[in-house]
Short mmCIF file of C-alpha atoms and ligand atoms in Angstrom, two decimals:
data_model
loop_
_atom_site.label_atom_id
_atom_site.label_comp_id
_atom_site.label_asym_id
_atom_site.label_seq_id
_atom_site.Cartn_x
_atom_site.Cartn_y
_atom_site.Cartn_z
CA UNK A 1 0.00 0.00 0.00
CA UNK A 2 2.83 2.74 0.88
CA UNK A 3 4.65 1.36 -2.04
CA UNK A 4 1.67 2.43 -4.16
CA UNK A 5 0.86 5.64 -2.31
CA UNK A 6 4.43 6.85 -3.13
CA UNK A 7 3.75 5.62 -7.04
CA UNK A 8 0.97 7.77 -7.28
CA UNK A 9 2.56 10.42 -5.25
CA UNK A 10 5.54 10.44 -7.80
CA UNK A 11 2.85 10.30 -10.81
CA UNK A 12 1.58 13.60 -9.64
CA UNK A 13 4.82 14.99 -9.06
CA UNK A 14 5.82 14.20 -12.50
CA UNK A 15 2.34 15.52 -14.19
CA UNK A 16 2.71 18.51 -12.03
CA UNK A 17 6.55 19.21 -13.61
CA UNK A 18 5.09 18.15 -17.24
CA UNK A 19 4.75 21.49 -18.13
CA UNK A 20 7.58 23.07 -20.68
CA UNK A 21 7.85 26.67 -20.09
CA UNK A 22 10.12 29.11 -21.74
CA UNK A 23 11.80 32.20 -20.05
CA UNK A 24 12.43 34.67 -23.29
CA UNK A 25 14.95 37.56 -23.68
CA UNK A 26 15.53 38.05 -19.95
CA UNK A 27 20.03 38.90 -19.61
CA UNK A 28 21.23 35.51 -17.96
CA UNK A 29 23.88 35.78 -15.91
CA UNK A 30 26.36 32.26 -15.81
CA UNK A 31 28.77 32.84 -13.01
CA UNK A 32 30.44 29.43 -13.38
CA UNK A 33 31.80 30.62 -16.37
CA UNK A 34 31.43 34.41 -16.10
CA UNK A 35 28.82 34.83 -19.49
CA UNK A 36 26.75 37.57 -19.60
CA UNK A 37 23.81 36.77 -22.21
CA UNK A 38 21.32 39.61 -23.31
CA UNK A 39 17.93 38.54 -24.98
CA UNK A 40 18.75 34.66 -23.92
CA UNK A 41 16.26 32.05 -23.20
CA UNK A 42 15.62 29.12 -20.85
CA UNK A 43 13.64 26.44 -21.39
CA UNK A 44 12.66 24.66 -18.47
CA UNK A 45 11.12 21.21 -19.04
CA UNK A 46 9.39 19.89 -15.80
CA UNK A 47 12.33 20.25 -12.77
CA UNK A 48 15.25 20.99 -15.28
CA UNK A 49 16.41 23.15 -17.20
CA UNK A 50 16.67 21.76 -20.78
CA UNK A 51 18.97 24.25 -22.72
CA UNK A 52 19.85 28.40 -22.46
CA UNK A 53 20.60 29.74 -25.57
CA UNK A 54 21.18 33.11 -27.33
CA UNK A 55 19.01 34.51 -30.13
CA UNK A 56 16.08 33.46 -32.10
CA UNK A 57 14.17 30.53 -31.14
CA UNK A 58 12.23 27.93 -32.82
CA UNK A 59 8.89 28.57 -31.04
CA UNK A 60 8.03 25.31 -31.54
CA UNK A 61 10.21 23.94 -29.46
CA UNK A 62 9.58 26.83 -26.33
CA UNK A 63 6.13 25.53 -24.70
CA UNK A 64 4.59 28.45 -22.43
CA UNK A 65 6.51 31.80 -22.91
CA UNK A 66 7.10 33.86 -20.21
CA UNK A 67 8.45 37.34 -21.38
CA UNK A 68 11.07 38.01 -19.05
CA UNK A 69 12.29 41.21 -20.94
CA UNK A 70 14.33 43.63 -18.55
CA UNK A 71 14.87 40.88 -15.75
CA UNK A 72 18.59 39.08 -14.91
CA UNK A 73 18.05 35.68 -14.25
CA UNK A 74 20.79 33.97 -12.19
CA UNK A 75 21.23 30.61 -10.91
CA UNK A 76 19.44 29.76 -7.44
CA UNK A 77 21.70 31.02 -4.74
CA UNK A 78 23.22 28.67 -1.86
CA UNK A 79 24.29 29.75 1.31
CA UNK A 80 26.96 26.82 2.22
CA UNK A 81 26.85 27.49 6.57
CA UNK A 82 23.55 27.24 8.43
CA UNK A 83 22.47 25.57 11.18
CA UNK A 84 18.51 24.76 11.49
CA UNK A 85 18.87 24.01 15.07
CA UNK A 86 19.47 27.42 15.99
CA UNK A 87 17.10 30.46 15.20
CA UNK A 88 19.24 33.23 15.50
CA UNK A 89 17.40 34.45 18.50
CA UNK A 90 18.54 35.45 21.78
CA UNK A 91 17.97 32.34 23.49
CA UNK A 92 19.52 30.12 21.19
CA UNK A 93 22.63 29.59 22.51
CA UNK A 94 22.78 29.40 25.75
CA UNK A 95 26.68 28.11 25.96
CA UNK A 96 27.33 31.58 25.12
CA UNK A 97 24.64 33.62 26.96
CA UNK A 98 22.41 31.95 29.49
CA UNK A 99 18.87 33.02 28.77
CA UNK A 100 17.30 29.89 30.67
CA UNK A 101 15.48 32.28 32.99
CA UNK A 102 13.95 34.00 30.51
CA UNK A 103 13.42 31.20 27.93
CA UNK A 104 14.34 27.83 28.66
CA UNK A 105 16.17 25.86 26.00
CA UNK A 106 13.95 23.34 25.81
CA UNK A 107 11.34 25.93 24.62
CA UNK A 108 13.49 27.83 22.44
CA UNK A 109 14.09 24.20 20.63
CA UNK A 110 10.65 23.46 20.31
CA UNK A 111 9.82 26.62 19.03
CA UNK A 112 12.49 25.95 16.41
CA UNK A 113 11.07 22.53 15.43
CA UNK A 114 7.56 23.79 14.93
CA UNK A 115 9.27 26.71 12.54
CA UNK A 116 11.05 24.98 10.12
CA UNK A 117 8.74 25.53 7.20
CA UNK A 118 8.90 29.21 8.07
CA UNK A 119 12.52 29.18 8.23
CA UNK A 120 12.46 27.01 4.75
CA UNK A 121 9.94 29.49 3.24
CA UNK A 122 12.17 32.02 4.18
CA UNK A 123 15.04 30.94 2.21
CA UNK A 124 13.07 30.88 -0.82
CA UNK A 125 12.18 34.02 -0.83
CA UNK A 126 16.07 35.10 -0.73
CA UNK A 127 16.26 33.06 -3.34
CA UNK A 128 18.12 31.14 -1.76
CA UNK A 129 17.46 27.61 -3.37
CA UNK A 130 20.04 25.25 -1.90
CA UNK A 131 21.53 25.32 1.57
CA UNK A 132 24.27 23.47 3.90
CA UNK A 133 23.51 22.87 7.57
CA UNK A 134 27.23 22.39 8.94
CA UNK A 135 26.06 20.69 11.80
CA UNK A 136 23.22 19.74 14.85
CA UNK A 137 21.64 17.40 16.93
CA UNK A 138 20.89 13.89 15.17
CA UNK A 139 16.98 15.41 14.40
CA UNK A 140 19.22 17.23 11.83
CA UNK A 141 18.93 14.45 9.57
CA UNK A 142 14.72 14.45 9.79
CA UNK A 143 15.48 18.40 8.64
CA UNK A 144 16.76 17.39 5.22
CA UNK A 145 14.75 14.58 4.90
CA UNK A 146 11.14 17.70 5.83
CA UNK A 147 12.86 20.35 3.29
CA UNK A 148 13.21 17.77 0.42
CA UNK A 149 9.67 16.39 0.77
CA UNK A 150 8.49 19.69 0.85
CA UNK A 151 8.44 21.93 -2.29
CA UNK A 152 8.65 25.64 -0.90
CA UNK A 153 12.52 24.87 0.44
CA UNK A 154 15.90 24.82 -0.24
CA UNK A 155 17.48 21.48 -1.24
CA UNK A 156 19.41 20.68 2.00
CA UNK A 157 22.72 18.90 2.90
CA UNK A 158 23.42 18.15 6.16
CA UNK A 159 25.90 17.00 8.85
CA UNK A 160 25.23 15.72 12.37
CA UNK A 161 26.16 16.53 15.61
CA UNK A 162 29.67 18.06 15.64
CA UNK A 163 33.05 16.15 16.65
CA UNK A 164 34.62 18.92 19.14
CA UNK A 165 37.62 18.56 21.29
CA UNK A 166 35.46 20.88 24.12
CA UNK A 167 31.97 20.04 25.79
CA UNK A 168 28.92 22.26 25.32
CA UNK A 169 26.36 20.76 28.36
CA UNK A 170 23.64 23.53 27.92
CA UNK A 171 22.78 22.87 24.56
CA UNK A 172 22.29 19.14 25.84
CA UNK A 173 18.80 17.95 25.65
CA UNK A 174 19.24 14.45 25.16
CA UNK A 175 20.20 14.95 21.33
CA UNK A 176 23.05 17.20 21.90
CA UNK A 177 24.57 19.13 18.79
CA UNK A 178 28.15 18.93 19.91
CA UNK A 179 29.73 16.16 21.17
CA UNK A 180 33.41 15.96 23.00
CA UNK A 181 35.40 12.96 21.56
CA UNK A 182 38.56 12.50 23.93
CA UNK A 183 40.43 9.44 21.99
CA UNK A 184 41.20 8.60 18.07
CA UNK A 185 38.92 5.21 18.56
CA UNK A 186 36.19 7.39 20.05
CA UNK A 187 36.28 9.74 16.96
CA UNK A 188 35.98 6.15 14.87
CA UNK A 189 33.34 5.17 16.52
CA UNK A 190 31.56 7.88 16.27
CA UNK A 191 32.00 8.31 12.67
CA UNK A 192 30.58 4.81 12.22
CA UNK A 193 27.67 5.92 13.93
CA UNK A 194 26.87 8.94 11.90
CA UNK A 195 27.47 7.11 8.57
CA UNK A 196 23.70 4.96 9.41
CA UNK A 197 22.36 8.13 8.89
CA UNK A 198 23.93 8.64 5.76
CA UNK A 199 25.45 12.36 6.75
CA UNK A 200 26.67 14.46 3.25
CA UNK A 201 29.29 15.73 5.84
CA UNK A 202 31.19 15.09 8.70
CA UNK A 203 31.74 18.54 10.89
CA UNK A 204 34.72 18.61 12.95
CA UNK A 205 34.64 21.70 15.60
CA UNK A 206 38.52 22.40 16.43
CA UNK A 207 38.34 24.92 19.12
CA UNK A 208 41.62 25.80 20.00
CA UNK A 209 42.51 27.82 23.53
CA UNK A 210 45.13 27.41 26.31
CA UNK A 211 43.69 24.29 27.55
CA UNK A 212 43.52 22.90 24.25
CA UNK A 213 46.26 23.15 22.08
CA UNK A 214 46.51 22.88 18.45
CA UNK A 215 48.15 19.39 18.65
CA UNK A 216 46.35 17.93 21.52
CA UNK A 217 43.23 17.38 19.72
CA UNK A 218 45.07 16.83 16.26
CA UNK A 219 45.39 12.58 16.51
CA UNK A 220 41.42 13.08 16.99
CA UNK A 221 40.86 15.16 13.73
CA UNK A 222 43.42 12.56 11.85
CA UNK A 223 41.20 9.65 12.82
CA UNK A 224 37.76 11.64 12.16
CA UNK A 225 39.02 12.31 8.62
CA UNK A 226 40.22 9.22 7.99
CA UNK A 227 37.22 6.76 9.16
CA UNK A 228 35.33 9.41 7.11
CA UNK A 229 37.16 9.48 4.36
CA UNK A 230 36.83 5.29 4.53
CA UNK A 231 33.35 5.92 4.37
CA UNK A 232 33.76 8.59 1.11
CA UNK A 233 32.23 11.35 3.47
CA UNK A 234 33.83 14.73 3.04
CA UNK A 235 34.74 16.69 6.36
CA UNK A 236 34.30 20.15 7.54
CA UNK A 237 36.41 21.73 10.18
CA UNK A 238 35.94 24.79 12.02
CA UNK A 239 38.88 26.45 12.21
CA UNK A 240 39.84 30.06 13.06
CA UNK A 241 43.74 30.59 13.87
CA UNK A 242 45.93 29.84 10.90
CA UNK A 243 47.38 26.99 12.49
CA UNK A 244 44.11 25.18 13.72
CA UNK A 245 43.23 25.94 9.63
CA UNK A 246 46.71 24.56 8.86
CA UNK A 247 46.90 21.51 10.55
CA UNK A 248 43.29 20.20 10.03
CA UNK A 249 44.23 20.66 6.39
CA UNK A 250 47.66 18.84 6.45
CA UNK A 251 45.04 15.98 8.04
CA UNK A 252 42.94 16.08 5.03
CA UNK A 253 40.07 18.45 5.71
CA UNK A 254 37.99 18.85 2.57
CA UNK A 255 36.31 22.13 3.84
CA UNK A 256 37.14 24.82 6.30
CA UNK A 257 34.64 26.85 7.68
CA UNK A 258 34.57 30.16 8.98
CA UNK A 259 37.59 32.85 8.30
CA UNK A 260 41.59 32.74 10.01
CA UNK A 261 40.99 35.71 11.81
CA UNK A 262 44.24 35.52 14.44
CA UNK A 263 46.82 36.50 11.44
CA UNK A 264 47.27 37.42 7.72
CA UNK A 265 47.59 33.97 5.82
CA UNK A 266 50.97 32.98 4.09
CA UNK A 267 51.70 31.59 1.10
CA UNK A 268 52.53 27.99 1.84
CA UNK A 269 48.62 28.06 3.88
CA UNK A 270 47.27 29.20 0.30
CA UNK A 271 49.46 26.75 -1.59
CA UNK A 272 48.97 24.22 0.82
CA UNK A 273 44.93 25.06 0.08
CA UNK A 274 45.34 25.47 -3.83
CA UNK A 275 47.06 22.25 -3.73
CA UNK A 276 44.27 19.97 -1.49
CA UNK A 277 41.66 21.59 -3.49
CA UNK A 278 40.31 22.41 -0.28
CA UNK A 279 37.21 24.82 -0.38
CA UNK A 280 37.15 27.47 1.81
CA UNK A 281 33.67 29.09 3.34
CA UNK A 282 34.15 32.96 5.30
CA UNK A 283 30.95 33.39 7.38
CA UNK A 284 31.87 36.92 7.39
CA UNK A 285 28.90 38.40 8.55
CA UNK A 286 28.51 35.80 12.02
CA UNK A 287 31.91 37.35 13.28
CA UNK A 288 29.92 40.82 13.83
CA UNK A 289 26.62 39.60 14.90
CA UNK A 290 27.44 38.45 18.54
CA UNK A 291 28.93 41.61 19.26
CA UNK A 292 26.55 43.58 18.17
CA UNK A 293 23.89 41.99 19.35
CA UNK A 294 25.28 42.12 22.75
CA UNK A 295 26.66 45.84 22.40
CA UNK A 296 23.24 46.44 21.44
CA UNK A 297 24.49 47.92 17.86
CA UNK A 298 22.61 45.29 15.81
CA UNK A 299 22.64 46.36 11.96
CA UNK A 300 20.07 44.30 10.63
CA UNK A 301 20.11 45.32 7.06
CA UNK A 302 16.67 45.81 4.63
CA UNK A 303 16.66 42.73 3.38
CA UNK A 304 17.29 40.71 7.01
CA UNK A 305 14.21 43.45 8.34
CA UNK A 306 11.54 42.34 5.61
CA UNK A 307 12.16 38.69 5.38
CA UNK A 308 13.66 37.68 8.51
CA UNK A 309 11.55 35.87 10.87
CA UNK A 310 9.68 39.37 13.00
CA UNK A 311 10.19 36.78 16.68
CA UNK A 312 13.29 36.33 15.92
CA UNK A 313 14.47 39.68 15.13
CA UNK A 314 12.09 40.92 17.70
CA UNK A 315 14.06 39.21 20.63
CA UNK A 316 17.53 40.39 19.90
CA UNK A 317 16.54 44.04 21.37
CA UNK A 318 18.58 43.57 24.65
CA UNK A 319 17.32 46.44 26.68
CA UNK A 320 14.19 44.77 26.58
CA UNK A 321 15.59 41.77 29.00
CA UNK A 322 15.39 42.87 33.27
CA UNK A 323 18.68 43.71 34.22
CA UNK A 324 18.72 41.23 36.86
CA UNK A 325 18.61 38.70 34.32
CA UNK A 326 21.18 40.01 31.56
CA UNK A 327 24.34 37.47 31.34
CA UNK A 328 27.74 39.24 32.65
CA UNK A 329 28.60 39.16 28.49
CA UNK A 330 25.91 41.09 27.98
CA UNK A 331 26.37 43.44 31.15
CA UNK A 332 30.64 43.92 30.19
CA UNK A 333 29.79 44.87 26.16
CA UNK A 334 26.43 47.14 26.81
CA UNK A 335 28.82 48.84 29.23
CA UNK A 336 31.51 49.05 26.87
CA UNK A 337 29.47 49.19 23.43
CA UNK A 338 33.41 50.75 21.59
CA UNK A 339 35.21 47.66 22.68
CA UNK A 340 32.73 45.07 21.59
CA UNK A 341 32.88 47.15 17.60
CA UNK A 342 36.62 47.31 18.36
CA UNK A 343 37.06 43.68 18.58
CA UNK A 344 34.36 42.90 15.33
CA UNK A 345 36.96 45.87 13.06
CA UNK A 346 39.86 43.59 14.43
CA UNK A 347 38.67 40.33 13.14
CA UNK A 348 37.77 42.24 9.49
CA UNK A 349 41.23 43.56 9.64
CA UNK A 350 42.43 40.07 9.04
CA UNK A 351 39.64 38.08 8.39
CA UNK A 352 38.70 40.54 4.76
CA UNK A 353 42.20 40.70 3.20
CA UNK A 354 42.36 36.48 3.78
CA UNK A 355 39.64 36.53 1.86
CA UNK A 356 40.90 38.88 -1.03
CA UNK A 357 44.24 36.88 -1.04
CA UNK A 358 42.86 33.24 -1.03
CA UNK A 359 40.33 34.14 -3.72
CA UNK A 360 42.89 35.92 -5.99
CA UNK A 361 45.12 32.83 -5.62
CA UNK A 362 42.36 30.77 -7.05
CA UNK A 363 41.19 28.96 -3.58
CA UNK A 364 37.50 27.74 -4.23
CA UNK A 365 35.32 30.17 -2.04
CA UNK A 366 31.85 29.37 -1.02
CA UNK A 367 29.50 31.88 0.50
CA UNK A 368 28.26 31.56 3.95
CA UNK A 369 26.85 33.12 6.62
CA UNK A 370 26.75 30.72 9.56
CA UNK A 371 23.02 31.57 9.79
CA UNK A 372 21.06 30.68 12.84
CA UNK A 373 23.50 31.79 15.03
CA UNK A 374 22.15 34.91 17.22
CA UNK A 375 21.82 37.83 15.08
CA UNK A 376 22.58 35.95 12.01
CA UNK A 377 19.41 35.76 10.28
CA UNK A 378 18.11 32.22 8.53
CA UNK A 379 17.74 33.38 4.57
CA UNK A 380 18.78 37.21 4.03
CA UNK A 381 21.90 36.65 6.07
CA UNK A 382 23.54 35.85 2.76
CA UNK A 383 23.23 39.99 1.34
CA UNK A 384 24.84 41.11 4.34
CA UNK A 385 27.85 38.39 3.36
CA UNK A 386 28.04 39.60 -0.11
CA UNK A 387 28.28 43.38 1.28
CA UNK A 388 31.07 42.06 3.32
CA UNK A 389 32.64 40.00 1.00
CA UNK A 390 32.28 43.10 -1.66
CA UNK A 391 34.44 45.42 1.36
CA UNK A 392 37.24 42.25 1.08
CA UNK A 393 37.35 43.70 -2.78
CA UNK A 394 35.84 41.12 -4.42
CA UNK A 395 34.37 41.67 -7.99
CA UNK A 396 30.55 41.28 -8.11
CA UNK A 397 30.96 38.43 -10.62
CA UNK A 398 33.43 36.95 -7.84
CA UNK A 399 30.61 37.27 -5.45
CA UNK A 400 28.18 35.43 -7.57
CA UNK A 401 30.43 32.44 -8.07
CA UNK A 402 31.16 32.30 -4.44
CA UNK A 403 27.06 31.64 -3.98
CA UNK A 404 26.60 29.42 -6.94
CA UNK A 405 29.24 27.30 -8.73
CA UNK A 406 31.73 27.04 -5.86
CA UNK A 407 28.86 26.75 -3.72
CA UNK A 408 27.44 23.82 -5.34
CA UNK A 409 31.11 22.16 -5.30
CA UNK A 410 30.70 22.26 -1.46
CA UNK A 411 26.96 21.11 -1.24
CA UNK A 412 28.92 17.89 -3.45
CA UNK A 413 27.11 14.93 -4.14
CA UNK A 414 24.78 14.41 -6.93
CA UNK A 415 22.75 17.30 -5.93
CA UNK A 416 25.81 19.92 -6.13
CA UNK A 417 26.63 18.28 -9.80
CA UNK A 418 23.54 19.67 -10.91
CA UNK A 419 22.63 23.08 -9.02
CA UNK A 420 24.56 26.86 -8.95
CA UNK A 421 25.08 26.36 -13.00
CA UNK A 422 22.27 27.33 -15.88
CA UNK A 423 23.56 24.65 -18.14
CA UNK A 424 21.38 21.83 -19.77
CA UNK A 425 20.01 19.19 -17.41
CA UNK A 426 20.63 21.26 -14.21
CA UNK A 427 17.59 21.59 -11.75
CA UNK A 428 15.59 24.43 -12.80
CA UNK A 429 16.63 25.97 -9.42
CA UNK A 430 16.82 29.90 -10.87
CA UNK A 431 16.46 33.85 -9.22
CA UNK A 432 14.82 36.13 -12.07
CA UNK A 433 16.04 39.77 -10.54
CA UNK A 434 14.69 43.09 -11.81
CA UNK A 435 18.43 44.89 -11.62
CA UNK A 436 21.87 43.47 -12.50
CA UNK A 437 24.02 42.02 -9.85
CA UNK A 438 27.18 42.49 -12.22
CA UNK A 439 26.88 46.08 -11.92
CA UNK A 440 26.15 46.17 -8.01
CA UNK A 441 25.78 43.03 -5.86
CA UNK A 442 22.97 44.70 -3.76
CA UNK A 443 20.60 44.50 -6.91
CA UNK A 444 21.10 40.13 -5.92
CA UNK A 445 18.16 40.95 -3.54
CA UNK A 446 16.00 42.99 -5.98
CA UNK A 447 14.27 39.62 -6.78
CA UNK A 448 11.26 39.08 -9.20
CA UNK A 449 10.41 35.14 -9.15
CA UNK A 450 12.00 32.43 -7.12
CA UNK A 451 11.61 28.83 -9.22
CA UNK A 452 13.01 26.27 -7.49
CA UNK A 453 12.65 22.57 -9.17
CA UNK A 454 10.91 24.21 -11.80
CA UNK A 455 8.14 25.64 -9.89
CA UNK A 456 7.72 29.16 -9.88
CA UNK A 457 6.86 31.68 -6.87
CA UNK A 458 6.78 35.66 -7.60
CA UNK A 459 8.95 36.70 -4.47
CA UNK A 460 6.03 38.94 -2.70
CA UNK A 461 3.53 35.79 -2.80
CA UNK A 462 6.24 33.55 -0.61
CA UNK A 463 5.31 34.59 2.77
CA UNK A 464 1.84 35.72 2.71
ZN1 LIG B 1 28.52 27.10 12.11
#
């Protein structure tokens, strides 16, 4: 009976995508190989796109026109670092800022679980049509498995709770998202564990301070990322200081996440990169939300305002929390509001020219935003990365590939083969925008339609 259920089910899917329809002499934009195409068309023939070509057209062969004159159409965008177990709310992390009084965990994560096709809806309307979650509790992998049986979402790769060399008991709740693996076998283990659930990624979380040393924890990434590896599952390792970053790459890290934000980068790192083929994601804009949040300096921009989730963004007003129950962070950088932006124009002191030099050396960058994390809004996140990215002096074009083709290389699998690219037999995963990103990134978010799968949604309809 479910057998033929899910027959049927697929039968209307497939009737549903039947439809051939023809986007005519919109510009389309091709980051993965930088072409520009005025008065192009796309056919898209049920959930893929079947050829873009220049020029006059055999109408024939175009099904349903839609005149798309004036528009840029661009591939969907993917933001490569989110985490659906967070919200970007206050209360989400309470390892970093105790809220329980206010809002106990367990609320804040039920609240979360209840939201998800909000938080997918959301991303849709950024048109945002593919996403990474680099890491959560085990329910992680029922996330991916929600978004792709549900057609208003981003395609979604995930990894499972994170491998860390430090403990994180408040974010515990049974299911926790970060577990502390003391021993090589333990990291094995582990890994064996996590491959049942068939994990895109394994996420390594290499926090390095005086207690834990660089090498201490080192025989434990070796170990992840080879029982990994055994298993042909790529790992991500969070890494900030250049020698955390160096030395889970010399161990065969596929991905590094987040910035090196303790000193400039040197050659042999970006050779040693270049070489590995190792793909690189920023998170710029996470590095400033904490502090600003705290500092109560947030700079939600436009885009984050209008399609951001109005509880989330809502909550991160810290005046608005008694005084007798603010965290001593919170107390320290609302007394000191300079020092908290002192420390965020530090880490883009380093963290922005990293950037510029990996990128110009050819290192594969993928945009992310580390969204979820409080402050860091699920969806339009990703414009305030590209206006950070664009300060680091990349080129708009740049920018584009960053959240598409390279993008796609870290999403990986069969999926990433066929997304962040408007080439013949991709998904029909596309953003049709009413300026041109190539002349300013900020027109990325002046969006017209969303189609994801081949499905179309005009952006103002998504979130009604
Ligand atoms: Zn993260």
């Amino acid at each position: 009976m479910k057998k033929l259920i899910a027959a049927l089910l697929m039968i209307a899917v497939i009737t549903l995508h039947a439809e051939k329809i023809s986007l005519v002499r919109a510009t389309v934009i091709n980051p993965a190989d930088g072409k520009v195409m005025p008065n192009a068309t796309i056919v898209i023939n049920g959930d893929k796109i079947e050829r873009v070509s220049m020029g006059k057209q055999d109408a024939a062969s175009l099904g349903r026109q839609i005149d798309c004159a004036g528009t840029f159409i661009i591939p969907g965008l993917i933001d490569t670092h989110v985490h659906f177990f967070q919200s970007a709310d206050l209360f989400t992390r309470p390892d970093g800022a105790d809220f329980n009084s206010v809002r106990p965990y367990k609320d804040e994560v039920a609240w979360i679980k209840s939201h998800l096709d909000d938080v997918f809806a959301r991303y849709i309307r950024c048109g945002i049509t593919s996403v990474v979650d680099d890491g959560g509790p085990m329910w992680n992998f029922e996330v991916r498995q929600n978004a792709n049986a549900t057609a208003k979402a981003p395609r979604v790769a995930v990894a499972g709770p994170l491998i860390s060399s430090v403990s994180r008991e408040k974010l515990d709740l049974g299911d926790p998202p970060i577990v502390k693996v003391d021993t090589p076998d333990q990291a094995r283990d582990f890994v064996r564990k996590l491959v049942e659930r068939k994990p895109d990624f394994v996420k390594i979380w290499y926090i390095v301070d005086k207690d834990h040393p660089v090498d201490a924890f080192r025989p434990i990434v070796r170990a992840t990322i080879e029982e990994s590896h055994a298993h042909k599952v790529r790992v991500m390792v969070h890494a900030t200081e250049l020698e955390t970053a160096r030395a889970a790459v010399e161990e065969g890290a596929d991905i590094l996440v987040h910035s090196v934000i303790d000193k400039p980068v040197d050659d042999a790192f970006v050779k040693l990169l270049k070489d590995r083929q190792t793909i690189l994601c920023p998170t710029l804009v996470v590095f400033e939300r904490y502090g600003r949040v705290f500092s109560h300096q947030l700079n939600l921009t436009p885009e984050e305002q209008k399609w951001g989730n109005p509880e989330v963004i809502a909550s991160l007003d810290v005046t608005k929390i008694p005084q007798d129950k603010l965290p001593d962070r919170i107390k320290s950088a609302l007394a000191d509001p300079k020092a908290a932006m002192d420390r965020i124009d530090k880490t883009y002191e380093v963290a922005l020219p990293n950037l510029k030099k990996l990128e110009d050396a050819g290192v594969t960058i993928a945009a992310g935003t580390d969204a979820g994390n409080i402050g860091t809004i699920h969806g339009p996140a990703l414009f305030r990365e590209f206006q950070l990215m664009k300060q680091a002096g990349l080129t708009n074009m740049e920018i584009l590939q960053c959240a598409t083709v390279n993008a796609a290389k870290l999403f990986g699998g069969d999926i990433g083969a066929h997304v962040g690219k408007l080439d013949n037999g991709c998904f029909a995963d596309l953003v049709v925008l009413k300026s041109n990103p190539v002349d300013d990134i900020a027109h990325a978010s002046d969006i017209d339609t969303v189609i994801k799968n081949g499905v179309m949604y005009p952006a103002d309809s998504i979130l009604k």
